[in-house]
Amino acid sequence: MSHSTRPCPPALTCTIIHVTTTRTRTGHAERHEARLLWAGNRGLYALLQAARHTGPIARVPRLGWVVTDPVLARQVLNDHAAFGMAGEGGVGHLWSQLFGDEMAAFFGGARHAELRTGARDLFTEASARTLVERSQGAHYRALAAHLKAGETIDVADATRVLAGRLVSDVLGLPNRTDDDAYRQVFASGERLAALAMGTTASTELADDVIQQARTIVEGITANVPDAYLTAGPDTILGRCREMGLGLPLARGLATLLVIAGTETGASGTSRTVALLHDTGQQHDLLADPALMENAVREGLRVSTPAPVIGRHVARDTTVGGRSLRAGERVLLLTYLADNGVGPFDVHREYVPETRQLWFGGGRHLCLGAAVARTQITRMLETLLVTGPYRIPSRRPARGVLVPTYASLRVAAA
Ligand code: HEM
């Protein structure tokens, strides 16, 4: 496997140099990733380290069942009768404590299926391209112009602004001209998500945490009542109105979208940019642009921005030969399940075992998958427009649910 495009001296020397360089660069990339996890979320880092050797499914005291195998993880995600979101251990349990039982019922009920079907056309590959161009296109062009002028840009900051622009647009919230307003949207989502960091052992929130969360939600949804009345039919809030979901549920869904679509997208984008650089494989992509799809898929696989998915065991069942009892909880460690096949490699073809586990699976499979892929593609195309890029400096984010870069400064090489 070669990742260099440079011409080589005699064949054997060339192979040795390539293998050594590739290993060194892979190690370099892995160290940066490990540092991100450690700095961002110590609890997550410790959980992933401890679970590396537990086998495909194991019972861990205080946590419940831990699954590290991609096929078993998908089995859990696809079995909606045995595994739910609403009870202890599922993310729906967190939402119900903030927005009431209607929101909890939504996750597992007919309205969920109805809304997904009703909003599907907003999230197709074609709609994703239109949405990303409309909400983010000008920003990518500005970034490319800065790079061409020899300037250094902060990709991590850009991903936060871009994520804020995207979710505000798809929701139907009013357009703002200043980037700070979108940084604010992102920061609110990040603060709200960080409150969930203490929920690995239990999704029951303390009263003071619920109060803090409600204050943040007030800010995130301040413009939702107006937008619910006026947003166009090609937006989520417009669709909520047309379907008669009511304002309280619309507020909950708007918050869900801000949480689901900002940190994950920003993390997946900046980490893919870093991985491509750290492994040296940006040169492979420059030499063969047809590798773009692989590069984006590999970036998502290796970074797995939603590294843990929780579910409540709704009825007795068997997974991987182990008996799970109703009332228990399951943590799917998608980060380990996805990374089991090996390091970032733009030459790696689609892996049938993982499929797209980084986007979940079953009826809650990420609605924004096409949007996320399109964003990452646009960012890589933007950075590579001037040829290879370098990363003069970087800084991991601290105390966040989703590990990412606080700053990732990029310049043309
Ligand atoms: C790299 C970026 C992203 C990753 C890795 C990601 C990952 C995920 C995962 C794993 C789930 C399933 C959670 C579960 O089953 O408990 C999910 C759900 C969801 N995602 Fe994403 N996501 C990303 C970006 C986005 C974006 C950009 C949007 C919106 C524009 C979005 C919207 C949603 C929504 C609405 C759901 C809930 C779907 C449902 O419950 O039916 N995501 N995402």
PDB file of C-alpha atoms and ligand atoms in Angstrom, residues 85 112 116 123 166 257 260-261 264-265 300 305-306 309 311 358-360 363-364 366-368 372, ligand 1:
ATOM      1  CA  MET A  85     -34.684   5.179  22.921  1.00  0.00           C
ATOM      2  CA  HIS A 112     -41.563   9.893  14.162  1.00  0.00           C
ATOM      3  CA  ARG A 116     -39.198  11.244   8.667  1.00  0.00           C
ATOM      4  CA  PHE A 123     -32.336  15.314   3.037  1.00  0.00           C
ATOM      5  CA  LEU A 166     -26.688  24.945   7.961  1.00  0.00           C
ATOM      6  CA  LEU A 257     -31.524  19.252  15.068  1.00  0.00           C
ATOM      7  CA  ALA A 260     -27.630  16.362  16.063  1.00  0.00           C
ATOM      8  CA  GLY A 261     -26.332  18.481  13.197  1.00  0.00           C
ATOM      9  CA  THR A 264     -20.985  15.919  14.833  1.00  0.00           C
ATOM     10  CA  GLY A 265     -20.669  17.671  11.470  1.00  0.00           C
ATOM     11  CA  LEU A 300     -16.183   9.547   9.138  1.00  0.00           C
ATOM     12  CA  PRO A 305     -18.204  11.737  15.769  1.00  0.00           C
ATOM     13  CA  ALA A 306     -21.074   9.946  17.567  1.00  0.00           C
ATOM     14  CA  ILE A 309     -25.075   5.216  21.036  1.00  0.00           C
ATOM     15  CA  ARG A 311     -30.375   2.115  24.055  1.00  0.00           C
ATOM     16  CA  TRP A 358     -21.042   6.170  12.208  1.00  0.00           C
ATOM     17  CA  PHE A 359     -24.511   7.372  11.161  1.00  0.00           C
ATOM     18  CA  GLY A 360     -26.254   4.795  13.363  1.00  0.00           C
ATOM     19  CA  ARG A 363     -35.233   3.758  12.050  1.00  0.00           C
ATOM     20  CA  HIS A 364     -33.087   6.453  13.686  1.00  0.00           C
ATOM     21  CA  CYS A 366     -28.937   9.833  10.745  1.00  0.00           C
ATOM     22  CA  LEU A 367     -31.266  12.013   8.716  1.00  0.00           C
ATOM     23  CA  GLY A 368     -28.396  14.367   7.843  1.00  0.00           C
ATOM     24  CA  ALA A 372     -22.684  15.628   6.430  1.00  0.00           C
TER      25      ALA A 372
HETATM   26  C1  HEM B   1     -20.629  13.740  10.672  1.00  0.00           C
HETATM   27  C2  HEM B   1     -21.811  14.158  10.964  1.00  0.00           C
HETATM   28  C3  HEM B   1     -22.885  13.367  11.627  1.00  0.00           C
HETATM   29  C4  HEM B   1     -22.819  12.169  12.315  1.00  0.00           C
HETATM   30  C5  HEM B   1     -21.605  11.304  12.561  1.00  0.00           C
HETATM   31  C6  HEM B   1     -24.162  11.868  12.759  1.00  0.00           C
HETATM   32  C7  HEM B   1     -24.504  10.741  13.464  1.00  0.00           C
HETATM   33  C8  HEM B   1     -25.785  10.413  13.847  1.00  0.00           C
HETATM   34  C9  HEM B   1     -26.157   9.206  14.547  1.00  0.00           C
HETATM   35  C10 HEM B   1     -25.200   8.121  15.005  1.00  0.00           C
HETATM   36  C11 HEM B   1     -27.499   9.236  14.730  1.00  0.00           C
HETATM   37  C12 HEM B   1     -28.353   8.149  15.388  1.00  0.00           C
HETATM   38  C13 HEM B   1     -28.442   8.316  16.892  1.00  0.00           C
HETATM   39  C14 HEM B   1     -29.185   7.189  17.559  1.00  0.00           C
HETATM   40  O1  HEM B   1     -29.611   6.238  16.909  1.00  0.00           O
HETATM   41  O2  HEM B   1     -29.346   7.268  18.794  1.00  0.00           O
HETATM   42  C15 HEM B   1     -27.983  10.469  14.154  1.00  0.00           C
HETATM   43  C16 HEM B   1     -29.299  10.870  14.147  1.00  0.00           C
HETATM   44  C17 HEM B   1     -29.732  12.058  13.611  1.00  0.00           C
HETATM   45  N1  HEM B   1     -28.976  12.971  12.890  1.00  0.00           N
HETATM   46 FE1  HEM B   1     -27.028  12.859  12.523  1.00  0.00          FE
HETATM   47  N2  HEM B   1     -24.992  12.873  12.365  1.00  0.00           N
HETATM   48  C18 HEM B   1     -24.266  13.805  11.654  1.00  0.00           C
HETATM   49  C19 HEM B   1     -24.718  14.965  11.068  1.00  0.00           C
HETATM   50  C20 HEM B   1     -26.019  15.354  11.023  1.00  0.00           C
HETATM   51  C21 HEM B   1     -26.506  16.538  10.365  1.00  0.00           C
HETATM   52  C22 HEM B   1     -25.627  17.517   9.585  1.00  0.00           C
HETATM   53  C23 HEM B   1     -27.858  16.587  10.584  1.00  0.00           C
HETATM   54  C24 HEM B   1     -28.863  17.585  10.132  1.00  0.00           C
HETATM   55  C25 HEM B   1     -28.691  18.508   9.246  1.00  0.00           C
HETATM   56  C26 HEM B   1     -28.205  15.419  11.371  1.00  0.00           C
HETATM   57  C27 HEM B   1     -29.474  15.103  11.787  1.00  0.00           C
HETATM   58  C28 HEM B   1     -29.816  13.980  12.505  1.00  0.00           C
HETATM   59  C29 HEM B   1     -31.156  13.741  13.001  1.00  0.00           C
HETATM   60  C30 HEM B   1     -32.378  14.630  12.808  1.00  0.00           C
HETATM   61  C31 HEM B   1     -31.094  12.525  13.695  1.00  0.00           C
HETATM   62  C32 HEM B   1     -32.248  11.829  14.423  1.00  0.00           C
HETATM   63  C33 HEM B   1     -32.881  10.841  13.479  1.00  0.00           C
HETATM   64  C34 HEM B   1     -34.004  10.066  14.117  1.00  0.00           C
HETATM   65  O3  HEM B   1     -34.049   9.895  15.337  1.00  0.00           O
HETATM   66  O4  HEM B   1     -34.865   9.622  13.354  1.00  0.00           O
HETATM   67  N3  HEM B   1     -27.072  14.696  11.609  1.00  0.00           N
HETATM   68  N4  HEM B   1     -26.921  11.162  13.613  1.00  0.00           N
END
